[in-house]
Short mmCIF file of C-alpha atoms and ligand atoms in Angstrom, two decimals:
data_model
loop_
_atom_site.label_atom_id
_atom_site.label_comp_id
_atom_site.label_asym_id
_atom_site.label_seq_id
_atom_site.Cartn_x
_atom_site.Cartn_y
_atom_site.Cartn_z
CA UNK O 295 0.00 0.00 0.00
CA UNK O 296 1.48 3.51 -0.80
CA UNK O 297 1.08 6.32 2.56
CA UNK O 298 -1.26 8.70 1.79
CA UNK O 299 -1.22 12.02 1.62
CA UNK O 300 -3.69 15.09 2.41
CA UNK O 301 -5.13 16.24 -0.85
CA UNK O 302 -2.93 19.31 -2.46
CA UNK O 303 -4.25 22.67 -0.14
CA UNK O 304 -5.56 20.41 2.57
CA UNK O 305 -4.14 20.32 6.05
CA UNK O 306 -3.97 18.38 8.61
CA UNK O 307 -4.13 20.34 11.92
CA UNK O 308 -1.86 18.71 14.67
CA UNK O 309 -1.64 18.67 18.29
CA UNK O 310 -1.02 22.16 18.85
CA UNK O 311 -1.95 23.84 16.05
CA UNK O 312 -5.42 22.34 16.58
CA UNK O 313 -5.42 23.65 19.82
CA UNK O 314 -4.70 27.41 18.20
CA UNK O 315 -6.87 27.19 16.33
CA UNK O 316 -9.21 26.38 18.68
CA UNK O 317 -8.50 29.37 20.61
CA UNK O 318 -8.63 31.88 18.44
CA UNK O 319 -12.42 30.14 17.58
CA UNK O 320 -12.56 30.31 21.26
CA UNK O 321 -11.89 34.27 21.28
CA UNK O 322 -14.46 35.08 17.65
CA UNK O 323 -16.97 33.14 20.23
CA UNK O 324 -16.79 35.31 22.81
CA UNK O 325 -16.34 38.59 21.02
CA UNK O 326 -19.81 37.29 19.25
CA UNK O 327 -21.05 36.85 22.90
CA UNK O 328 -20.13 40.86 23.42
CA UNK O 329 -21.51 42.51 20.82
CA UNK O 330 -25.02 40.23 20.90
CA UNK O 331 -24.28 37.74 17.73
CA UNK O 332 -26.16 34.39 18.09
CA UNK O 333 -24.49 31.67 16.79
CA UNK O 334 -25.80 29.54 13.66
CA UNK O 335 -24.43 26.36 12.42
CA UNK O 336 -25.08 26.30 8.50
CA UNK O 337 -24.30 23.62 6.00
CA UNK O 338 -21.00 22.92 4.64
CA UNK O 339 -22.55 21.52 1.37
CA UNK O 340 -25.44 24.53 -0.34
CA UNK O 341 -26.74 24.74 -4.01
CA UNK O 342 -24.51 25.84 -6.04
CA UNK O 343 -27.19 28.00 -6.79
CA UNK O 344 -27.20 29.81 -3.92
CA UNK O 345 -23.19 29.87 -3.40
CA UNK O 346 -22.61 31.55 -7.61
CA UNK O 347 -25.64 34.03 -7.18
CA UNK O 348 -23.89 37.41 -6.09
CA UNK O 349 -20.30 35.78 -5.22
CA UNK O 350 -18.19 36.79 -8.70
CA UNK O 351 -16.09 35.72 -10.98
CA UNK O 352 -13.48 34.75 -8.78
CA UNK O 353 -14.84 32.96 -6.22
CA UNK O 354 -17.32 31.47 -8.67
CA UNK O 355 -14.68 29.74 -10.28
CA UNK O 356 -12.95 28.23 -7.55
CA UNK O 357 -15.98 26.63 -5.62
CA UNK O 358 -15.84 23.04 -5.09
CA UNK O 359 -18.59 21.92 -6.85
CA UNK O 360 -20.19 18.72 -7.69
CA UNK O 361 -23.56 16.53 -8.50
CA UNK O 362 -24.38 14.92 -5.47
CA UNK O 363 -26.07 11.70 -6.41
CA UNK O 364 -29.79 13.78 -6.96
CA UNK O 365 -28.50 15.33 -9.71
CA UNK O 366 -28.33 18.31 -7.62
CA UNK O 367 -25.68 20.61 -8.70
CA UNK O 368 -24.05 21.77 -5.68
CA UNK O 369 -20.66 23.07 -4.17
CA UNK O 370 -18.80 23.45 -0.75
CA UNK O 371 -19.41 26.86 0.67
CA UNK O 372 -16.69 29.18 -0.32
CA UNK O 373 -17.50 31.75 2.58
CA UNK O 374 -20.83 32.32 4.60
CA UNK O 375 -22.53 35.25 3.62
CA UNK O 376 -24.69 34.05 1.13
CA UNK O 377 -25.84 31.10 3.24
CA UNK O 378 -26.84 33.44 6.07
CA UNK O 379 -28.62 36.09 3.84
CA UNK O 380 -30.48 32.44 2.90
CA UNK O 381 -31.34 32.24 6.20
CA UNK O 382 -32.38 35.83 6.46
CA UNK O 383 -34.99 35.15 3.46
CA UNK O 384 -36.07 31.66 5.18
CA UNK O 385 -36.03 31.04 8.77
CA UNK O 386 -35.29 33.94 10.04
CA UNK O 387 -37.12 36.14 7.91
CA UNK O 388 -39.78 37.42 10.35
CA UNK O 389 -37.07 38.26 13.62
CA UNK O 390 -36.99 41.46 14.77
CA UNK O 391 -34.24 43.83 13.08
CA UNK O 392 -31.10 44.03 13.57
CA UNK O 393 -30.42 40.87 13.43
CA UNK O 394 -26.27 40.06 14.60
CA UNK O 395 -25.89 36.18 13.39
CA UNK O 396 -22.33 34.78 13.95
CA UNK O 397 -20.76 31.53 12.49
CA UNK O 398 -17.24 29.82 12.67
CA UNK O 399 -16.67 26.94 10.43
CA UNK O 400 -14.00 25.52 7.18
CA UNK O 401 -14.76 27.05 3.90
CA UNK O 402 -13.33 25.78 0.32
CA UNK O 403 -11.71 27.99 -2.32
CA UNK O 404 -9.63 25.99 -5.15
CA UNK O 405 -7.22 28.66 -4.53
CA UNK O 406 -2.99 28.63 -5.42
CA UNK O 407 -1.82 26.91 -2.01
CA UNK O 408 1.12 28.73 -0.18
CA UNK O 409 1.82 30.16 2.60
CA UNK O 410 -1.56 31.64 4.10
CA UNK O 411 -3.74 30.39 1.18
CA UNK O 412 -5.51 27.12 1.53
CA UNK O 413 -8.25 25.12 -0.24
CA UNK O 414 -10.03 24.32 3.39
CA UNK O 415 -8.98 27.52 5.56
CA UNK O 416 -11.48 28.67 8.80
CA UNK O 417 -13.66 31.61 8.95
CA UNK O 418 -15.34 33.28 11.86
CA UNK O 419 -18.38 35.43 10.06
CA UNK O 420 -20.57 38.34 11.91
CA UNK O 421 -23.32 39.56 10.01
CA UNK O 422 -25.52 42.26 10.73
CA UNK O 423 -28.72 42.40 9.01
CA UNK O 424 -31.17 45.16 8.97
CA UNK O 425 -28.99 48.83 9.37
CA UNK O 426 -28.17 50.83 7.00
CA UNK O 427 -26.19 53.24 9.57
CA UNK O 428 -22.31 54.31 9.61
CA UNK O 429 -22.82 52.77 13.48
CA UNK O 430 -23.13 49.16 12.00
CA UNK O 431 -20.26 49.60 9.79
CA UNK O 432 -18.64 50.74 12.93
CA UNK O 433 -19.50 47.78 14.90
CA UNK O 434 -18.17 45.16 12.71
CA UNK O 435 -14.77 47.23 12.49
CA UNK O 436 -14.96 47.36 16.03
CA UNK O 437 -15.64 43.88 17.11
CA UNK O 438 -12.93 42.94 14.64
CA UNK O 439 -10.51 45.06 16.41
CA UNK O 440 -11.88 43.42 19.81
CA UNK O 441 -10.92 39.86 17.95
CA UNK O 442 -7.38 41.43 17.24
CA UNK O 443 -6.92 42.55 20.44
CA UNK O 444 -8.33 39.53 22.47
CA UNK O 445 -5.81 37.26 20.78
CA UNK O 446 -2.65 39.35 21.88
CA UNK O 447 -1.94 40.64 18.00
CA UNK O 448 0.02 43.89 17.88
CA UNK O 449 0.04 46.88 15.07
CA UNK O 450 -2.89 45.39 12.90
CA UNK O 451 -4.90 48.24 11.48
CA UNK O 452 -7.16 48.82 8.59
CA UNK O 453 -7.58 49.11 4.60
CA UNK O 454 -11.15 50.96 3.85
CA UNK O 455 -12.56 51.59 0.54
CA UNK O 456 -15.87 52.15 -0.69
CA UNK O 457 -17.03 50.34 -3.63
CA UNK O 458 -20.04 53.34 -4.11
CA UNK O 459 -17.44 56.05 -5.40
CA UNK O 460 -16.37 53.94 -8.52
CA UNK O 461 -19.64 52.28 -8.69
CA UNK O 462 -21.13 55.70 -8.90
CA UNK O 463 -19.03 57.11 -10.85
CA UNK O 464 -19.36 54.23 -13.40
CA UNK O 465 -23.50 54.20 -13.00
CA UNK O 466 -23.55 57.95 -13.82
CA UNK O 467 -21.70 57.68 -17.06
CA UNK O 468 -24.13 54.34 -18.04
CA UNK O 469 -21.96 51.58 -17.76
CA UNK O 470 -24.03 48.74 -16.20
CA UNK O 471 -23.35 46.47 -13.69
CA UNK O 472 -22.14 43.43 -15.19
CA UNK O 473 -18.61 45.24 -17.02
CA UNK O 474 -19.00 47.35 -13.37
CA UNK O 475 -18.19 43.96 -11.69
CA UNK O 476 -15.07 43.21 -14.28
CA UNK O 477 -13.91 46.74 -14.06
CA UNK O 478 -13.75 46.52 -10.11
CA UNK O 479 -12.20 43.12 -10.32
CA UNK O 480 -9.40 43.99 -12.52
CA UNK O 481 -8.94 47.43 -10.59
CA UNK O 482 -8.67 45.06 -7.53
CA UNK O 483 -6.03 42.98 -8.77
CA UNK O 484 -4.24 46.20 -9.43
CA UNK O 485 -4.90 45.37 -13.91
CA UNK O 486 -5.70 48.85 -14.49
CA UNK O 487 -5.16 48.83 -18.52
CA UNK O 488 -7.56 46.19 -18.54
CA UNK O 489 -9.90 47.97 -16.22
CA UNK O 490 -9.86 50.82 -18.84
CA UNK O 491 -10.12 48.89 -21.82
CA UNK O 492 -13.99 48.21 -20.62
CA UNK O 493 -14.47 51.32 -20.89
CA UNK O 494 -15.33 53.32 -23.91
CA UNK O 495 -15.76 56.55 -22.54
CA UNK O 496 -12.64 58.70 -22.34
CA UNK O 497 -13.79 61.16 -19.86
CA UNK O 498 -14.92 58.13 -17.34
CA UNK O 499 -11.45 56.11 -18.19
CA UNK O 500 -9.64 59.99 -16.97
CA UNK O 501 -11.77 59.73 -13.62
CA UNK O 502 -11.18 56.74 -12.42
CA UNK O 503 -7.38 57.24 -13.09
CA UNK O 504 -7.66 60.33 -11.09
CA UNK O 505 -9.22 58.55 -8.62
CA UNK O 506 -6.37 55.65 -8.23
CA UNK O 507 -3.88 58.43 -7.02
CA UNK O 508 -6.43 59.51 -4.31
CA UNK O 509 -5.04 57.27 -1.39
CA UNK O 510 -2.96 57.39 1.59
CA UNK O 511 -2.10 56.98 4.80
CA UNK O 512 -4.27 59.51 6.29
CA UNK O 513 -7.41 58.41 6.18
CA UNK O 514 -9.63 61.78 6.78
CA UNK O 515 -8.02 64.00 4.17
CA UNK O 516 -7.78 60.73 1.75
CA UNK O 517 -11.81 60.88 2.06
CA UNK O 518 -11.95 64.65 1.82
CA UNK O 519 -10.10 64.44 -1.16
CA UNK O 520 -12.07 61.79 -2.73
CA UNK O 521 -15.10 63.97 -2.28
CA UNK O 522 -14.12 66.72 -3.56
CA UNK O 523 -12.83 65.36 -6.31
CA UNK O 524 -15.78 63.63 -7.38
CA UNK O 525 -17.88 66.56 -6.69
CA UNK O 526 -19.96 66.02 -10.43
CA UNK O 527 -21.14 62.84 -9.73
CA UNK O 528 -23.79 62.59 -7.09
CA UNK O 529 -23.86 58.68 -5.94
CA UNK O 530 -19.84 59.04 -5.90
CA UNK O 531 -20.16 61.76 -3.53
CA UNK O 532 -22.98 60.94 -1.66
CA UNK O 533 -20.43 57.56 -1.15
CA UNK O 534 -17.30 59.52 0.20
CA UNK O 535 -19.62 61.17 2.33
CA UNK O 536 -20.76 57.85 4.27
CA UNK O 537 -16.80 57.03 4.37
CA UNK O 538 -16.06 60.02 5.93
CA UNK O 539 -19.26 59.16 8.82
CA UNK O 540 -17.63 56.01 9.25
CA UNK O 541 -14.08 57.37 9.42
CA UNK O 542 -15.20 59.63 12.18
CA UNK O 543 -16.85 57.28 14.41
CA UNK O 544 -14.84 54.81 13.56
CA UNK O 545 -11.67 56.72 15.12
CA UNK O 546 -13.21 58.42 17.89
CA UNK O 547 -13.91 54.56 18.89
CA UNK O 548 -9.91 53.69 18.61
CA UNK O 549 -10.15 51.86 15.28
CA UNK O 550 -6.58 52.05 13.58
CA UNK O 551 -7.54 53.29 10.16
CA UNK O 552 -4.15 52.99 8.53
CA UNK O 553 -5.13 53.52 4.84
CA UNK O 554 -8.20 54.38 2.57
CA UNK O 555 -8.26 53.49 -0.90
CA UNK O 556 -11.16 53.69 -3.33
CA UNK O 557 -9.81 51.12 -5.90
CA UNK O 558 -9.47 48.24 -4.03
CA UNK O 559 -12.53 45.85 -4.62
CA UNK O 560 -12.58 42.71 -2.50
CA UNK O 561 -13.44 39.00 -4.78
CA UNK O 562 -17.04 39.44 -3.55
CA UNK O 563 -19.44 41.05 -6.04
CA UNK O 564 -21.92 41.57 -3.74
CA UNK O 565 -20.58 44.69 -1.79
CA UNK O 566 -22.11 48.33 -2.37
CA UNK O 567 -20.84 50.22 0.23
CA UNK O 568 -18.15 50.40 2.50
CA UNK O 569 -15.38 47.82 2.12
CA UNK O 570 -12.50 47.14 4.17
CA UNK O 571 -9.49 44.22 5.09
CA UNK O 572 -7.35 43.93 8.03
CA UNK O 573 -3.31 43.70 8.12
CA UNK O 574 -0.27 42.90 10.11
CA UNK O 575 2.80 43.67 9.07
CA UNK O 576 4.77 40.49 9.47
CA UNK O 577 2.04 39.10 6.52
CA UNK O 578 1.20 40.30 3.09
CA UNK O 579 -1.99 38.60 3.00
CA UNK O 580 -5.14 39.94 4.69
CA UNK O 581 -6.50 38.65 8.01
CA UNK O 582 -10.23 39.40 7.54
CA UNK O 583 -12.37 41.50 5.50
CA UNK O 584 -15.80 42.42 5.07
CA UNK O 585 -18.01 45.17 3.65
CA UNK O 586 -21.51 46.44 3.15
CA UNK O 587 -23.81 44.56 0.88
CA UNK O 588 -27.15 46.54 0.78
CA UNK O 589 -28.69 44.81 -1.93
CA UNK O 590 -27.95 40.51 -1.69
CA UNK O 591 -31.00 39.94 0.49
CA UNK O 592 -33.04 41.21 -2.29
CA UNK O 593 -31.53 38.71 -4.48
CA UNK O 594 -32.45 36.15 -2.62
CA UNK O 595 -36.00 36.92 -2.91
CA UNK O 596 -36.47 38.84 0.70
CA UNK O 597 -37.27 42.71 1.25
CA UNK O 598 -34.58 44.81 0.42
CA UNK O 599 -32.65 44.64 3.65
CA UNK O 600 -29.21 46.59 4.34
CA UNK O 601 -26.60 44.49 5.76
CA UNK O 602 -22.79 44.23 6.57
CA UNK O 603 -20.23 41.81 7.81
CA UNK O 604 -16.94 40.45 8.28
CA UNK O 605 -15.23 37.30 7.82
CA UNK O 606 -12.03 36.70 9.81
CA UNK O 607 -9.38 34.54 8.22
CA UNK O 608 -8.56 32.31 11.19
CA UNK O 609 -5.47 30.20 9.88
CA UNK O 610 -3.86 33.40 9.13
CA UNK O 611 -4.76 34.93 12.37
CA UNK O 612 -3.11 32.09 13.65
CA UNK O 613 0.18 32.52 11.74
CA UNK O 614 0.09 36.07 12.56
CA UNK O 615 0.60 35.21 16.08
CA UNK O 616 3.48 32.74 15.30
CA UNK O 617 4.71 35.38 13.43
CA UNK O 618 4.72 38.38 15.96
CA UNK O 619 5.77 34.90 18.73
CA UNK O 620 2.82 35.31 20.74
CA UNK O 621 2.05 32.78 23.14
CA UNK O 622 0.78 31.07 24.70
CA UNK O 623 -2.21 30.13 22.93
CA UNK O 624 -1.11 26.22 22.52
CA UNK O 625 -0.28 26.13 26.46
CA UNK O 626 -1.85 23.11 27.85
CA UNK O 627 -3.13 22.60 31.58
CA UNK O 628 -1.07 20.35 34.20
CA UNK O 629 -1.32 16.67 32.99
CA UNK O 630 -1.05 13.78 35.25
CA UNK O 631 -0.65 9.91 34.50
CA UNK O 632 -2.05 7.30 36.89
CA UNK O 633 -0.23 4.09 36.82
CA UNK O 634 -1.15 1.09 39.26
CA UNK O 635 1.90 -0.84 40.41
CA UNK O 636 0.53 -3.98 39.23
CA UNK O 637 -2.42 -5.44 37.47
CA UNK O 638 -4.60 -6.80 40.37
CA UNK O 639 -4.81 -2.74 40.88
CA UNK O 640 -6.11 -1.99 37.87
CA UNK O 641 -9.94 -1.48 38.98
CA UNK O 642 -9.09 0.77 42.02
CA UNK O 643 -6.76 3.02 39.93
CA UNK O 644 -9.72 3.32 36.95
CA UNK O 645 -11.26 4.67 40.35
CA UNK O 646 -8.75 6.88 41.54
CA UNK O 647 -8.56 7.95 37.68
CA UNK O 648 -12.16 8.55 37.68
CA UNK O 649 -12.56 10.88 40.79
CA UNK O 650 -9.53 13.05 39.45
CA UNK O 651 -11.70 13.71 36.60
CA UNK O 652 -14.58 14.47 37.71
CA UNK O 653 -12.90 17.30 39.71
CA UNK O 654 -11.81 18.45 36.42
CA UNK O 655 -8.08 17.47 36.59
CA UNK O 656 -6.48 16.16 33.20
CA UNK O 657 -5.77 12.13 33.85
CA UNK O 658 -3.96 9.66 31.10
CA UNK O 659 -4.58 5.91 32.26
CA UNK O 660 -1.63 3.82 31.56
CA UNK O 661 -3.49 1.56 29.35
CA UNK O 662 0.20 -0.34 27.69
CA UNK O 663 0.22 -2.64 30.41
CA UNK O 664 4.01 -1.27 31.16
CA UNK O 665 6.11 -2.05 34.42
CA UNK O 666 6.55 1.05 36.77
CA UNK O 667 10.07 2.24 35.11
CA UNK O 668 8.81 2.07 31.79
CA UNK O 669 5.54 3.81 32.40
CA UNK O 670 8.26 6.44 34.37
CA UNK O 671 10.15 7.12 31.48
CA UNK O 672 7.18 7.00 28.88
CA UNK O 673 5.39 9.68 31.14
CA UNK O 674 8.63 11.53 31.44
CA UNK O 675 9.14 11.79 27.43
CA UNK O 676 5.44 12.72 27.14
CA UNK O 677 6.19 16.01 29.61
CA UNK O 678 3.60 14.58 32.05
CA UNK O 679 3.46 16.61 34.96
CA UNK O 680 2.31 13.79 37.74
CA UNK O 681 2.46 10.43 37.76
CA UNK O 682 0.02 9.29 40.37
CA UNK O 683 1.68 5.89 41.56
CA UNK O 684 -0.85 3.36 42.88
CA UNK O 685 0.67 0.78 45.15
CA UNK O 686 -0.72 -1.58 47.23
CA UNK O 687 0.57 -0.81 50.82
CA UNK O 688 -0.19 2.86 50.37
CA UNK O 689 -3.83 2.16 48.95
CA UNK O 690 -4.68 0.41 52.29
CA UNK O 691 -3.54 3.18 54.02
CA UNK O 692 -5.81 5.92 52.17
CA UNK O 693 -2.52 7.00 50.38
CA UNK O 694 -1.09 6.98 46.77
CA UNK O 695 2.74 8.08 45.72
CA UNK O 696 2.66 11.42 43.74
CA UNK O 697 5.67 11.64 41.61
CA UNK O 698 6.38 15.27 40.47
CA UNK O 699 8.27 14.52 36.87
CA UNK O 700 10.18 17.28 36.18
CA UNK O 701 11.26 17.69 39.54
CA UNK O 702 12.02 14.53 40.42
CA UNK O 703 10.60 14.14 43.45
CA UNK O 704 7.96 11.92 45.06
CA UNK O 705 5.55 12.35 48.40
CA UNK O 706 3.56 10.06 49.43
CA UNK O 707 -0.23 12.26 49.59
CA UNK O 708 -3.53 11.50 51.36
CA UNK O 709 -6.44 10.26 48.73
CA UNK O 710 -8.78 13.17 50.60
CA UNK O 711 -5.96 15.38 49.75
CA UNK O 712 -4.97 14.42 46.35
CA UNK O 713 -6.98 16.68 44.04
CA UNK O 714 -5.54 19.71 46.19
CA UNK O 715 -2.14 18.00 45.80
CA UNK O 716 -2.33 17.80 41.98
CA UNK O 717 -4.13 21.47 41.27
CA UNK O 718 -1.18 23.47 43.11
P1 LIG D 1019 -13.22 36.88 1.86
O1 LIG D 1019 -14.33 35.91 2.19
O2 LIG D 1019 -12.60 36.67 0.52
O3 LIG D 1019 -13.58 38.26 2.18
O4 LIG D 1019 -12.04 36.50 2.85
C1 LIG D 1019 -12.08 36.78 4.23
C2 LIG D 1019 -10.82 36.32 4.87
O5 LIG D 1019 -10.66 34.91 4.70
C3 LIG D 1019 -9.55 36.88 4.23
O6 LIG D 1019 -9.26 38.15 4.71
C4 LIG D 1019 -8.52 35.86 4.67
O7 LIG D 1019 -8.10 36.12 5.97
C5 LIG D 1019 -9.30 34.57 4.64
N1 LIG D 1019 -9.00 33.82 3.40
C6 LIG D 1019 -9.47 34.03 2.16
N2 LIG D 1019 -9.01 33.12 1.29
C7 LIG D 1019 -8.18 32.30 2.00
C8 LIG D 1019 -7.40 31.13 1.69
N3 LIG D 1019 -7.37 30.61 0.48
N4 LIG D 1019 -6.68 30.57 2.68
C9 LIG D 1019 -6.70 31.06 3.94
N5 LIG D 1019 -7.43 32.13 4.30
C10 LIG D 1019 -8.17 32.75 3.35
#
């Protein structure tokens, strides 16, 4: 038989980075629990239907997809928005608004693997459903910051466009919204001649390159700069306008706004307001982004309902920390192995095993049948902290041996006493 390997951009998570993982999910949890985000659990496997309406081009053609064996065409969910703005059209139609959903879970892209870019990566996803205000923009900046900062992650801070200046721009000169997709996805991946070549008029090809030099790194005169400039076109301006709401509150809150851009896009077709990503330094990829998408409810056949969200790119948040060395998110508790002395002790150290547990303390059984030196040394390579040594003489006597492995050192400790003992 050959050994088998993961499938190319699929990981295996390990002892350890499991556990990171875990935390960080651990930390998106209880930011959710802060800000008033219920949790949903959503499929893994939607219509593909559903997953291509409002994605675009780029995401559309790296979805998993398959028949399943109804003849259903469907596809593993390449992010969670459009299964929650399902949601918002189905079973939750009828709550009260806002509604703050949260979600963590693996989505599939059939992106380039390397460093930071998998085909199964983790998202935790907020969505806010119902506001159109520069205050629910605010919040999801804000509870991404509080993720940020829960985890221990230093000098992250903020790219923020707004997809309604160029879309504006491009609406007012009649250029509809399928080549006003293209145009913001080649703008996005930085293909500016081909942005232009979509474009046949002059004049609008002249504004949008005037536009392009319009960013910086500070953020309020960026935006004041972006609205004068567009000062003909109304939606444009009306656009900059919102940014510059949301700069404002969004800095009098402590959000670090490092850069505003106009012509950055996002892969998601479905934004129409603001847009944003956040960075670290030590990595040239994005942590998390999200946006405004005022008008994907309404393609899913509910009322038109404004909305925003984030998704926050756990496996990089998690490289982020191992690149800025924070720990120590993988620390485990205090371990201790219980070993009887000999067989015919086997049932009262299950016991003794047993009762540690329930009082919450970490316990490995020494289930390889191995003499008392051996099951020494294989605790010992295993960094156990205790062994808990069972022996017959000190049973009787309400007593067990606690052997301290790093130290050493062994006491002999009262059964009454032992949970104490082991939790110091
Ligand atoms: P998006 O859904 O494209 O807005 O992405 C949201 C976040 O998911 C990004 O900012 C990344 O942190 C993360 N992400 C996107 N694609 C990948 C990938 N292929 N591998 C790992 N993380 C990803």
């Amino acid at each position: 038989m050959p050994t088998f390997q993961t499938v190319r951009g699929m990981r295996d998570l390990l002892p350890g980075e499991a556990e990171a993982l875990n935390n960080v999910i651990a930390r998106t949890r209880e930011t959710a629990r802060l800000y008033g985000y219920r949790e949903v659990i959503t499929p893994v496997v939607e219509s593909y239907e559903l997953l291509s309406a409002k994605s675009g081009e780029e995401i559309r053609q790296r979805m998993f997809t398959f028949k399943d064996l109804g003849d259903r065409m469907v596809a593993l969910r390449p992010e969670f928005t459009a299964s929650i703005a399902r949601l918002a059209t189905t079973a939750l139609r009828n709550e009260p608004k806002p509604l703050r959903v949260f979600s963590v879970g693996s989505v599939y892209r059939y992106d380039e693997p390397q460093r930071g870019r998998y085909r199964e990566f983790w998202q935790a996803n907020f969505e806010l459903i119902g506001s159109s205000t520069p205050e629910a923009d605010v919040e999801i900046l804000l509870l991404t910051k509080k993720v940020m900062n829960s985890i221990g992650l230093r000098n992250f801070s903020f790219k923020v466009g707004h997809v309604g200046v160029i879309r504006g721009i491009l609406s007012q000169e009649g250029i509809d919204e399928k080549i006003q997709n293209l145009v913001l996805q080649r703008m996005d991946k930085k293909e500016y001649s081909e942005a232009f070549k979509l474009i046949e008029q002059d004049k609008c090809r002249k504004v949008l390159r005037g536009l392009l030099e319009l960013k910086g790194d500070t953020p309020f005169e960026t935006a004041e700069k972006i609205q004068q400039y567009v000062s003909g076109y109304e939606m444009a301006q009306a656009a900059a306008s919102n940014l510059i709401a949301i700069l404002h509150l969004a800095t009098v809150s402590g959000c670090p706004i490092k850069t505003v851009e106009t012509a950055f896009a996002r892969g998601l077709e479905y934004y129409t307001g603001v847009i944003f990503e956040v960075n670290v330094p030590e990595l040239d990829v994005a942590l998390g982004g999200g946006g405004r998408y005022d008008k994907l409810i309404e393609v899913f056949g509910g009322e038109p309902t404004p909305a925003v969200g984030v998704a926050h790119g756990l496996d990089r948040i998690v490289l982020a920390l191992q690149a800025q060395k924070i720990s120590p998110l993988t620390q485990r508790g205090k371990t201790t192995m219980v070993i009887p002395v000999k067989p015919e002790l086997r049932a009262e150290a299950l016991k003794l095993a047993q009762m540690l547990r329930e009082s919450g303390i970490s316990v490995e059984f020494e289930v390889m049948g191995r003499k008392m030196a051996k099951a020494l040394e294989d605790a010992d390579k295993r960094k156990v902290d205790y062994a808990v040594i069972v022996g017959e003489q000190e049973l009787k006597e309400g007593m067990v041996v606690v052997r301290d492995l790093a130290k050493r050192e062994q006491t002999t400790v009262e059964i009454s006493k032992l949970t104490e003992k082991l939790r110091a």
